[in-house]
Structures are given as C-alpha cells and as structure tokens.
JSON list of C-alpha atoms in Angstrom, two decimals:
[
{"chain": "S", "resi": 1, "resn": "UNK", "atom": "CA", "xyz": [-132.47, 138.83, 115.56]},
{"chain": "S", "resi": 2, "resn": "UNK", "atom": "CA", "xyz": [-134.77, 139.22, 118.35]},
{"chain": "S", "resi": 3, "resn": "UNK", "atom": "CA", "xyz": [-132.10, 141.46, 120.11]},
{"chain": "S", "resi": 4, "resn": "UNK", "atom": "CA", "xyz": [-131.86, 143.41, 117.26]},
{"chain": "S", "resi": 5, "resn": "UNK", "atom": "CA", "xyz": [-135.85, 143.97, 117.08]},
{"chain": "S", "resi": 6, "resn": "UNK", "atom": "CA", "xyz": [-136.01, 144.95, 120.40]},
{"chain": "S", "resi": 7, "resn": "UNK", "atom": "CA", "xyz": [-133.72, 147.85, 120.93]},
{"chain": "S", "resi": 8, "resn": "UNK", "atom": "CA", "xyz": [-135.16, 149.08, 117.45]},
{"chain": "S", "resi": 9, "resn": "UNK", "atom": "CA", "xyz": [-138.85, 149.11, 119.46]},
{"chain": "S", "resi": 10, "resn": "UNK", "atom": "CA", "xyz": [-137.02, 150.66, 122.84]},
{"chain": "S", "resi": 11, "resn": "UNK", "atom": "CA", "xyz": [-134.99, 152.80, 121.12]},
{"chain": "S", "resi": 12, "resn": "UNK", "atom": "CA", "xyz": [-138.42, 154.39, 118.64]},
{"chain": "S", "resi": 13, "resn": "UNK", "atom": "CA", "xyz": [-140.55, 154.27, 121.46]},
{"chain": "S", "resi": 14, "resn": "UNK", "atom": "CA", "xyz": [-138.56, 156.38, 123.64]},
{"chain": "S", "resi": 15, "resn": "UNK", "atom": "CA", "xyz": [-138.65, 160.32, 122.93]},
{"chain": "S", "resi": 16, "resn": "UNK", "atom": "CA", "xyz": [-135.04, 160.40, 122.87]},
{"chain": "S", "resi": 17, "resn": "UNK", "atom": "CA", "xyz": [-134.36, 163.65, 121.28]},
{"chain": "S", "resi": 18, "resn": "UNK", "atom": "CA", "xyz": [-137.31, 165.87, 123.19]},
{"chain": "S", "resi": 19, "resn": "UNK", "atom": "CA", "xyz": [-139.91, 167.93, 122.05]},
{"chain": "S", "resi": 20, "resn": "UNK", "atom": "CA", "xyz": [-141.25, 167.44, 118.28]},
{"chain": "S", "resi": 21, "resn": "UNK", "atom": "CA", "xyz": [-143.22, 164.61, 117.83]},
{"chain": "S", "resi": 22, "resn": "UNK", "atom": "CA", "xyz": [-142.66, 160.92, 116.23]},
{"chain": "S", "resi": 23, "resn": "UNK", "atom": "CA", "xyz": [-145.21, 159.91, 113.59]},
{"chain": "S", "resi": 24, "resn": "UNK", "atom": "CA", "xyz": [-146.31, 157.15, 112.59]},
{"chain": "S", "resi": 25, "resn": "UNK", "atom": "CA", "xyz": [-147.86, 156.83, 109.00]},
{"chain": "S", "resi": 26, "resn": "UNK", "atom": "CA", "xyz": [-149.44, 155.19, 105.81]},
{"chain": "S", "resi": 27, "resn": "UNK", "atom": "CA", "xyz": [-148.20, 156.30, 102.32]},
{"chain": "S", "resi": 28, "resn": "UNK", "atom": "CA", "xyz": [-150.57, 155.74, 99.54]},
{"chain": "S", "resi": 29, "resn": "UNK", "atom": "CA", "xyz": [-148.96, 156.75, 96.38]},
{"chain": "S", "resi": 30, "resn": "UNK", "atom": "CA", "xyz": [-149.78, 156.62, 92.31]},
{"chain": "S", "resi": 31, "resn": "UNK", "atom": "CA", "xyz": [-147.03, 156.20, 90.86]},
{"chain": "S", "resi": 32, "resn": "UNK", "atom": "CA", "xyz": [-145.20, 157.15, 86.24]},
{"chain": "S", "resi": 33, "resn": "UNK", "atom": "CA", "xyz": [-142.39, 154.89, 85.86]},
{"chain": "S", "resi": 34, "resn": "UNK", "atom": "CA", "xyz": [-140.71, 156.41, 82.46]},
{"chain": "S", "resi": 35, "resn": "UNK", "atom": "CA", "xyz": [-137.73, 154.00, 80.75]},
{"chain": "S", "resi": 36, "resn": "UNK", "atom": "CA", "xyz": [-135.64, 156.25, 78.87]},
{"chain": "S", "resi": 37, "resn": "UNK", "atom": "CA", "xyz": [-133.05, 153.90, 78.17]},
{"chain": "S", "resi": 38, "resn": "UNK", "atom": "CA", "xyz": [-134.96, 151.08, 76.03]},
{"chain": "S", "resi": 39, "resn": "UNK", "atom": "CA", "xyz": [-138.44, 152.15, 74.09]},
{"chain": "S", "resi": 40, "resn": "UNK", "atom": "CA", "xyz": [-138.66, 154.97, 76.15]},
{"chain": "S", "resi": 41, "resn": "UNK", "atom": "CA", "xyz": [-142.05, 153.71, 77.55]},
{"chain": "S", "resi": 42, "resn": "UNK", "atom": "CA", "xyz": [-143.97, 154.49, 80.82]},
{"chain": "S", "resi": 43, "resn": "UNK", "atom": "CA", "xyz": [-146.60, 152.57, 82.85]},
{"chain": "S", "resi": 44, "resn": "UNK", "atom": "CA", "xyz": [-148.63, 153.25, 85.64]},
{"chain": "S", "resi": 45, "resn": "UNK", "atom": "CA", "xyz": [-148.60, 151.71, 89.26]},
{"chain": "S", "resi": 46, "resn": "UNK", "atom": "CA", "xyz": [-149.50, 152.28, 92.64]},
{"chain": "S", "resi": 47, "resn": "UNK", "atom": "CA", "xyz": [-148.26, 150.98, 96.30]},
{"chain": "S", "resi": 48, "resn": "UNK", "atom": "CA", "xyz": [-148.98, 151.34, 99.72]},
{"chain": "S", "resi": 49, "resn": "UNK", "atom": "CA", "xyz": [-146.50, 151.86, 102.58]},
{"chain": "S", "resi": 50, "resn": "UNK", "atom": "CA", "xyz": [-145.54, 152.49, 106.33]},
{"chain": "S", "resi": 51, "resn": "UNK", "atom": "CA", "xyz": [-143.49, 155.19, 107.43]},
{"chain": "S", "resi": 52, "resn": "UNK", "atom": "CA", "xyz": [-141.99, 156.16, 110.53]},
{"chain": "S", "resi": 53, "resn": "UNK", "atom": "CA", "xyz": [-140.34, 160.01, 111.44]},
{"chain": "S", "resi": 54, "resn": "UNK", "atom": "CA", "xyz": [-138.74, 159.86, 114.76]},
{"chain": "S", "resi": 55, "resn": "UNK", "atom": "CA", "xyz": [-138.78, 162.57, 117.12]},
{"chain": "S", "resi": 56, "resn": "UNK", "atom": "CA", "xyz": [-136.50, 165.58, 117.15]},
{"chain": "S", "resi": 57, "resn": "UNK", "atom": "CA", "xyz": [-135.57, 168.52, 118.84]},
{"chain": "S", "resi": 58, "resn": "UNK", "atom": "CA", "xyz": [-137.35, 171.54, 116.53]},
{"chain": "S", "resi": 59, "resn": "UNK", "atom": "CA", "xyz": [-139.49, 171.67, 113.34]},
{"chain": "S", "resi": 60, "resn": "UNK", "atom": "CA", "xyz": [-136.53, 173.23, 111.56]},
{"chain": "S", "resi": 61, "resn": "UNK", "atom": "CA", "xyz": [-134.02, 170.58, 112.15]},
{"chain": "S", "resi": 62, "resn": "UNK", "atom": "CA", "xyz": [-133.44, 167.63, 109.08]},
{"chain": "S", "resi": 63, "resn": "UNK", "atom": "CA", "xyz": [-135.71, 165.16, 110.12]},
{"chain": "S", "resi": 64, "resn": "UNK", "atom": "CA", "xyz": [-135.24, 161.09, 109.29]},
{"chain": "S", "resi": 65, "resn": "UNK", "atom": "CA", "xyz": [-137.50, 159.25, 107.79]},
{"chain": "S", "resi": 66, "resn": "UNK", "atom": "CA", "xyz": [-138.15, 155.81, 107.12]},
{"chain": "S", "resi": 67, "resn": "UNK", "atom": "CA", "xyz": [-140.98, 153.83, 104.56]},
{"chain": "S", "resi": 68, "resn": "UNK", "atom": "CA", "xyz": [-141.37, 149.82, 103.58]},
{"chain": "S", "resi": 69, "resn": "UNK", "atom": "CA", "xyz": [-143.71, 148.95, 101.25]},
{"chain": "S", "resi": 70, "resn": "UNK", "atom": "CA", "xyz": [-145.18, 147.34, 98.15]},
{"chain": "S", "resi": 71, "resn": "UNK", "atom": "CA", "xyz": [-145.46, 148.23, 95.07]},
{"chain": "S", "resi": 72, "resn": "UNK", "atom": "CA", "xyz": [-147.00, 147.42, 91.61]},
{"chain": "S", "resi": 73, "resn": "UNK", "atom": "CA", "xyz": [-147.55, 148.04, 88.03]},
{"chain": "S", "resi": 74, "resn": "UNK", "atom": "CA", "xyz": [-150.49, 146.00, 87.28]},
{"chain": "S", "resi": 75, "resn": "UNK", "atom": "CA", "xyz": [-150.12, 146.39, 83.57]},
{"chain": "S", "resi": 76, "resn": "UNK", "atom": "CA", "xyz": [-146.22, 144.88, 83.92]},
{"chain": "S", "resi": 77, "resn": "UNK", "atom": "CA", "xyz": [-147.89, 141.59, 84.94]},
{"chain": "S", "resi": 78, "resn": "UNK", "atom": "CA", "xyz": [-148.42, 141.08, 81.01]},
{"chain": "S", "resi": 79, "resn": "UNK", "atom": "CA", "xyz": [-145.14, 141.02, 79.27]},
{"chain": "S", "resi": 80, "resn": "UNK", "atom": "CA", "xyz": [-146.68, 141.99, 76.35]},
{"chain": "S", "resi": 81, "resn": "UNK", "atom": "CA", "xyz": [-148.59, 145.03, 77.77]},
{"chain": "S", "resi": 82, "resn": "UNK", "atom": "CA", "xyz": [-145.34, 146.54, 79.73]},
{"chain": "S", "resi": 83, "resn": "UNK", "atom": "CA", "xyz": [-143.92, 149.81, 78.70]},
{"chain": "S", "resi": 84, "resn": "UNK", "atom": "CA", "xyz": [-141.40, 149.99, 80.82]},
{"chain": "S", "resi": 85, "resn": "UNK", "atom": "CA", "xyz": [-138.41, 147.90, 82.13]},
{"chain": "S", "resi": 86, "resn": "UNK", "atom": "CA", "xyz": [-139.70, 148.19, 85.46]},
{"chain": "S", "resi": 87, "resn": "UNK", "atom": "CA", "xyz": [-141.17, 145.71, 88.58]},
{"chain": "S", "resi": 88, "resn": "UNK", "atom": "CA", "xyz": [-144.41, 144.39, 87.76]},
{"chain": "S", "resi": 89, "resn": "UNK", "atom": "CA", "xyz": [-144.52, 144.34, 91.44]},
{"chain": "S", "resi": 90, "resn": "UNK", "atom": "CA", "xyz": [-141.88, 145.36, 94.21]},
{"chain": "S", "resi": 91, "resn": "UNK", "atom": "CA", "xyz": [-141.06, 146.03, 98.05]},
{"chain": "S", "resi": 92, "resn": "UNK", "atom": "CA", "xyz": [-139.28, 149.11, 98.49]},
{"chain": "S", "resi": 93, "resn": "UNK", "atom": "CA", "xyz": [-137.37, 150.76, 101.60]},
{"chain": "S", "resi": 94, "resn": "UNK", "atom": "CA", "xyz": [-137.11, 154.66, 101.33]},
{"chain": "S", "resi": 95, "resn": "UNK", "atom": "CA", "xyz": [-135.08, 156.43, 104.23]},
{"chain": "S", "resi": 96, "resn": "UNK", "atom": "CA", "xyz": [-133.89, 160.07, 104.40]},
{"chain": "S", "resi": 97, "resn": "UNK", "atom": "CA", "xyz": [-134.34, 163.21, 105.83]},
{"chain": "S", "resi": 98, "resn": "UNK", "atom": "CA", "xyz": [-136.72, 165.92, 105.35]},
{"chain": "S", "resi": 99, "resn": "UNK", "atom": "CA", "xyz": [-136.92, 170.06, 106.82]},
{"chain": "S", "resi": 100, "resn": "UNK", "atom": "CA", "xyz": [-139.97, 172.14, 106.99]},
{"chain": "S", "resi": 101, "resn": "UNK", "atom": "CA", "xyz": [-139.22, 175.39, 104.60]},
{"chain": "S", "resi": 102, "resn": "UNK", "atom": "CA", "xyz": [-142.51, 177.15, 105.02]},
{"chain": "S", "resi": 103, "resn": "UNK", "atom": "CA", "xyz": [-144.84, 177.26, 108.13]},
{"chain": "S", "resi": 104, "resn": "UNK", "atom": "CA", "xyz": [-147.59, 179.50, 108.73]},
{"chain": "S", "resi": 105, "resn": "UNK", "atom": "CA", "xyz": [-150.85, 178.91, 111.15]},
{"chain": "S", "resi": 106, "resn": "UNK", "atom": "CA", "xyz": [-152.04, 176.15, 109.00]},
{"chain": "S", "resi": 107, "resn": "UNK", "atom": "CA", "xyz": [-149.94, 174.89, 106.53]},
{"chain": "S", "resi": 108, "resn": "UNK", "atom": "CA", "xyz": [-146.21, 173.84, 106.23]},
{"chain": "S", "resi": 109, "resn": "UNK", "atom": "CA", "xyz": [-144.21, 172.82, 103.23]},
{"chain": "S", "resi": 110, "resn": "UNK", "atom": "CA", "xyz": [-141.46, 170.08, 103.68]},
{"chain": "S", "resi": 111, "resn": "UNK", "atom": "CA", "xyz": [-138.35, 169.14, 101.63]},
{"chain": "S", "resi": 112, "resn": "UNK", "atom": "CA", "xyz": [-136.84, 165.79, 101.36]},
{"chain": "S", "resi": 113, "resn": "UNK", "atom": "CA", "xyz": [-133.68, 163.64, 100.40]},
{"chain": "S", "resi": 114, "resn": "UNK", "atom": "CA", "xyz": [-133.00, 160.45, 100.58]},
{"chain": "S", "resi": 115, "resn": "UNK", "atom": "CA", "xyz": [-133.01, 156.69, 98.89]},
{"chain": "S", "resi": 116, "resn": "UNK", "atom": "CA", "xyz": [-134.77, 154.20, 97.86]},
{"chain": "S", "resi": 117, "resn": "UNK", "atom": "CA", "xyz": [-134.25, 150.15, 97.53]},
{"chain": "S", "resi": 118, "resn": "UNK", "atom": "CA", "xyz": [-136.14, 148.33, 95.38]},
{"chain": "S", "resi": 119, "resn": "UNK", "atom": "CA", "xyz": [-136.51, 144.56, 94.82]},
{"chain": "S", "resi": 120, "resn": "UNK", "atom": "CA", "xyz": [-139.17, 142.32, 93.58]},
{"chain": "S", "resi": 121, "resn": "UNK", "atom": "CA", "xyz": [-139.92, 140.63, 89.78]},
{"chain": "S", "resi": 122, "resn": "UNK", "atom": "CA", "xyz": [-139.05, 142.73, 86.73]},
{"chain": "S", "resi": 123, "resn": "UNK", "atom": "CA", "xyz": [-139.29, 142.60, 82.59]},
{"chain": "S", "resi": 124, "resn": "UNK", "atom": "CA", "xyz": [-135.58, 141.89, 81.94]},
{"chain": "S", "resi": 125, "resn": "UNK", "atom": "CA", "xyz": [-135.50, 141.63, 78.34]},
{"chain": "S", "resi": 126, "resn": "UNK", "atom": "CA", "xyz": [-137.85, 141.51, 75.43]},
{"chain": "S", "resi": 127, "resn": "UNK", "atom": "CA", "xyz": [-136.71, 139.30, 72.13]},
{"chain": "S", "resi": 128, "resn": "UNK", "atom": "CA", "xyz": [-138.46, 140.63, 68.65]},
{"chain": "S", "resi": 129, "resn": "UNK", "atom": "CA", "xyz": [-138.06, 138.08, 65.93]},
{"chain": "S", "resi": 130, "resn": "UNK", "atom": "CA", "xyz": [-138.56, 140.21, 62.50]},
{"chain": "S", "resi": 131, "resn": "UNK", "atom": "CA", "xyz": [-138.77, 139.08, 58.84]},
{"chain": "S", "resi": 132, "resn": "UNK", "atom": "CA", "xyz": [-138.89, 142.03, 56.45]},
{"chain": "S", "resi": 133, "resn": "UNK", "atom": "CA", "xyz": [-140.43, 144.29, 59.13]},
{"chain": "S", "resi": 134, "resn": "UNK", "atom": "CA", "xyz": [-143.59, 141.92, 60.25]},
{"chain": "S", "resi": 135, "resn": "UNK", "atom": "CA", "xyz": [-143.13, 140.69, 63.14]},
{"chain": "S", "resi": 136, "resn": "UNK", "atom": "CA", "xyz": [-142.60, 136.84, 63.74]},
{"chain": "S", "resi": 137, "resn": "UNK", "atom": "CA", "xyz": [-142.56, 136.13, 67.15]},
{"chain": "S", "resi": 138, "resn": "UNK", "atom": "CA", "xyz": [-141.71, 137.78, 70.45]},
{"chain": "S", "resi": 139, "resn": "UNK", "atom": "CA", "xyz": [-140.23, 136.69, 73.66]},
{"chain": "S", "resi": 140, "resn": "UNK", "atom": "CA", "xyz": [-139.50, 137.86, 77.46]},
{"chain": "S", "resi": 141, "resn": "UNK", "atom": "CA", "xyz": [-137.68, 137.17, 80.08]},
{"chain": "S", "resi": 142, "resn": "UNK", "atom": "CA", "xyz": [-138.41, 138.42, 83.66]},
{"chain": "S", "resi": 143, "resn": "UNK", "atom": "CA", "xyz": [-136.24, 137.93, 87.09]},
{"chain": "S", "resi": 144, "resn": "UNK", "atom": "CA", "xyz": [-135.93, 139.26, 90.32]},
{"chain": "S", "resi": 145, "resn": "UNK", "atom": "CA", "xyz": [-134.26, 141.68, 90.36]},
{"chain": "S", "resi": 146, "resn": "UNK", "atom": "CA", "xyz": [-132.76, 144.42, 93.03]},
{"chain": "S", "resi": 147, "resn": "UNK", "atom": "CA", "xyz": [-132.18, 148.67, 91.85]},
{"chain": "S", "resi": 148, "resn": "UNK", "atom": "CA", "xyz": [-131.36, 151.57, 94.31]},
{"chain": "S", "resi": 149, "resn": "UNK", "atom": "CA", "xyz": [-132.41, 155.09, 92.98]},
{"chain": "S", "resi": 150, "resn": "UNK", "atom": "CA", "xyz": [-131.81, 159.10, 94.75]},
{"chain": "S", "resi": 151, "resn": "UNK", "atom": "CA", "xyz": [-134.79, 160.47, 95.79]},
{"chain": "S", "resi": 152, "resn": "UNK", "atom": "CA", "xyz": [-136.71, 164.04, 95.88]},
{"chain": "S", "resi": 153, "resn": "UNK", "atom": "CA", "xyz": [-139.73, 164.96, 97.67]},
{"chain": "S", "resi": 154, "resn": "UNK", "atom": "CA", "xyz": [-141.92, 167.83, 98.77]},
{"chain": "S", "resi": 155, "resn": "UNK", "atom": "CA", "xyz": [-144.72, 167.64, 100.80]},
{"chain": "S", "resi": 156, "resn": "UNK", "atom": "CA", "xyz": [-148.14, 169.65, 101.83]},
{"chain": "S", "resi": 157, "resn": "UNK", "atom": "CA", "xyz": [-149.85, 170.09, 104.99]},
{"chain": "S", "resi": 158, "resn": "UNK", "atom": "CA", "xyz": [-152.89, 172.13, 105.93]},
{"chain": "S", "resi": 159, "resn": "UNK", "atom": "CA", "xyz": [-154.92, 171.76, 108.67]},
{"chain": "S", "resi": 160, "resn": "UNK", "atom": "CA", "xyz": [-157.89, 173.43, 106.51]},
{"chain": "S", "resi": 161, "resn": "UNK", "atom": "CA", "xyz": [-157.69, 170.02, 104.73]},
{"chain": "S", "resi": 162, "resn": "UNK", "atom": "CA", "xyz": [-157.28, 167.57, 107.45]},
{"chain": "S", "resi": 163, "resn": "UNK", "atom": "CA", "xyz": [-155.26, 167.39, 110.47]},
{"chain": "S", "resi": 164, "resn": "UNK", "atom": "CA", "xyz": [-153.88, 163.83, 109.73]},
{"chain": "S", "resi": 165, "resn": "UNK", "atom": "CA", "xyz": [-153.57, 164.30, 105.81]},
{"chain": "S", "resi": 166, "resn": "UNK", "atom": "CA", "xyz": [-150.04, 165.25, 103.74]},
{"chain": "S", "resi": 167, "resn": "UNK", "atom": "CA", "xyz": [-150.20, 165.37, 99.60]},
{"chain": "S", "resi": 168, "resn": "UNK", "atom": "CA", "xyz": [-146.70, 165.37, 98.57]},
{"chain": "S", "resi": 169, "resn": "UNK", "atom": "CA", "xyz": [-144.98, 164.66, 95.21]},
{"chain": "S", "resi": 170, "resn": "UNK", "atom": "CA", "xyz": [-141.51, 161.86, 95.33]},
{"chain": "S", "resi": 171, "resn": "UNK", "atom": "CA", "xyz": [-139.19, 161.72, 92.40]},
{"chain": "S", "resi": 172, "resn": "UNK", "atom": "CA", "xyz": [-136.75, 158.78, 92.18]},
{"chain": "S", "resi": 173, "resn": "UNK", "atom": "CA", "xyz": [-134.35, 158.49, 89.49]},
{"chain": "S", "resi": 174, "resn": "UNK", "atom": "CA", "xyz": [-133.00, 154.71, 89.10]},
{"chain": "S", "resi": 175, "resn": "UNK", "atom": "CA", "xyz": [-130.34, 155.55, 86.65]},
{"chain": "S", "resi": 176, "resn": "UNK", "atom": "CA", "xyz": [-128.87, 152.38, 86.43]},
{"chain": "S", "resi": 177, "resn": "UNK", "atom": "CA", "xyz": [-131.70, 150.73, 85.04]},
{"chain": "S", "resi": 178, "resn": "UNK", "atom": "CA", "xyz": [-133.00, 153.86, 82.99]},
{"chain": "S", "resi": 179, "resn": "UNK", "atom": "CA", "xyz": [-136.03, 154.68, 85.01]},
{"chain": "S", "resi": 180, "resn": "UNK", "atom": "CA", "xyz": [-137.59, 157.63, 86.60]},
{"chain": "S", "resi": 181, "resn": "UNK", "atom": "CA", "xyz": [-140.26, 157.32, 88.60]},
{"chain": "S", "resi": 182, "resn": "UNK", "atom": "CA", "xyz": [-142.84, 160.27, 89.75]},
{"chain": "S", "resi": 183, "resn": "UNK", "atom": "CA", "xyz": [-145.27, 159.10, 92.55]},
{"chain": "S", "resi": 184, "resn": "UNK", "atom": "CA", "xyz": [-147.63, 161.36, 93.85]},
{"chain": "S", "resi": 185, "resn": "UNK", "atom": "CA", "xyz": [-148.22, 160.51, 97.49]},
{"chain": "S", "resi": 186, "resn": "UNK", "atom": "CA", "xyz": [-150.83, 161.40, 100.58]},
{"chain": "S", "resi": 187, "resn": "UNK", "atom": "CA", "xyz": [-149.79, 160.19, 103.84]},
{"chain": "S", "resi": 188, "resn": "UNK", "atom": "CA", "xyz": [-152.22, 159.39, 106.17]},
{"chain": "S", "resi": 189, "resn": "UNK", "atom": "CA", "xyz": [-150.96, 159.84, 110.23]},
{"chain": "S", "resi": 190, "resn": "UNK", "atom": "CA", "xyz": [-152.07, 157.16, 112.43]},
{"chain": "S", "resi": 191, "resn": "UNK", "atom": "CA", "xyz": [-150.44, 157.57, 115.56]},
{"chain": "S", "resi": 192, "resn": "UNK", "atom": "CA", "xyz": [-148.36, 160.92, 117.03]},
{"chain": "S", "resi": 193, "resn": "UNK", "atom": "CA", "xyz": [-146.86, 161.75, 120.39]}
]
C-alpha cells in the first residue's frame, strides 16, 4: 500500500507529459437529485471535493481528471422528509477527461466525460400502511449502499472574474437507481505549475 502511494505522488509530481500545467483544486458544488423511478421526487444537497488534472502536452488535448469527495442531502437524514431515493450522505470518486472548445484572451469553455462512484447511506425503501386511503403507519429502511452513474460537464473560466475561479454545470445520470443528479459547481485552484 505504501508502494502503491508513492509512485502515485512521484508519478503526479513529475511533469511527465511537458508543457500545460497540473492543477490542483477544490470543487464546491449544489447539487438536484430527481428520482424518476419511485415518487418522482427531488431534494437538495451539496458536497465539497478535491480534484486533481495532470499535466499535458496542449490545451486542446482530452485532459484527465480526477475528484473525491463528500456529499450530502441534509433533508435525506429524515426518512420522512426525503424526496428522493438518494444518499442522505455519500463519498464520491469522479474521473474523466475534459477539452477546452472555446478560448479567447480571457475566457475558455471546457467539455467533459467521465464517471462517477458513489457510496455512502441511502433511503432503500419506504413501507405505507393504508386503510381506506388514511394513512396508518409508515416505515423505512436505509443501507449502505454503492451506484455508478455517466457523467456530463461544462465548465467557465474568465480571468475578468478571477484567475483561480471555474463555474461549471455536472450532470450525472444513475440510471440504475432512477436518479439524475444536476450539480452546479465552482472550482476553486489552489496550487498550479
């Protein structure tokens, strides 16, 4: 394991593939996870995460990326309030590659696709006992639970703004489980070479 940690710090540390910078970053990100598959609910959350873009040759080259994180719909914590089959909170990894698509003097517009994993504690089933439509009782059962979801994103940079700020907007769509999730994002770069 150590082994394994170390050549993943030698091997990000060194500018293997030349000129355009690593990054370093914090993702901040407000998250609608919509359920289409059960009541067709949707909740609000939020999370915070670290990403990493190695470097690369040129700007117009796919680019990887790579985000861990936590996330959380504080509403979700109550059974009873939760819209949504979804985490009432979650880590997620997020990896995938991303282009620039528009670059002027002060702005640039990037594309992404990739993946995300997610795992943490979720609403895993909801039991209504009813007696000529008035409800008796109610029950729920949460687990933890693991989903995997395609992901979409576009992202905004202008230097007008701030030089270390990107808005962006990340669809994931976690078919499985009936979910779609829209985050709206700003990344926040702490450290570029």
């Amino acid at each position: 394991m150590k082994k394994s940690l170390l050549i993943l710090f030698l091997v990000s540390s060194l500018n293997l593939f030349g000129q355009n910078d690593r990054e370093w970053f914090v993702r901040a990100n407000g998250n609608v996870v919509q359920n289409y598959i059960f009541d067709g609910g949707a909740d609000l959350g939020l999370g915070v995460h670290l990403g990493y873009i190695p470097s690369t040759k040129t700007e117009r080259t796919w680019r990887p990326y790579f985000l861990f994180g936590i996330e959380t719909i504080p509403f979700c914590f109550s059974s009873v309030s939760c819209n949504s089959f979804w985490y009432d909170y979650n880590f997620r990894v997020q990896g995938g590659l991303e282009r620039t698509v528009f670059r002027s003097e002060t702005s640039k517009v990037k594309l992404g696709f990739g993946a995300s994993v997610f795992a943490g504690k979720m609403l895993t089933g909801r039991y209504t006992l009813e007696r000529d439509g008035v409800i008796i009782s109610q029950e729920y059962d949460k687990g933890f639970e693991g989903a995997v979801s395609p992901q979409f994103s576009v992202k905004y940079f202008d230097k007008r703004i701030s030089e270390k700020i990107t808005f962006g907007y990340v669809f994931d769509w976690a078919f499985i489980d009936g979910n779609m999730i829209h985050g709206l994002i700003l990344d926040w770069r702490i450290q570029a070479r």
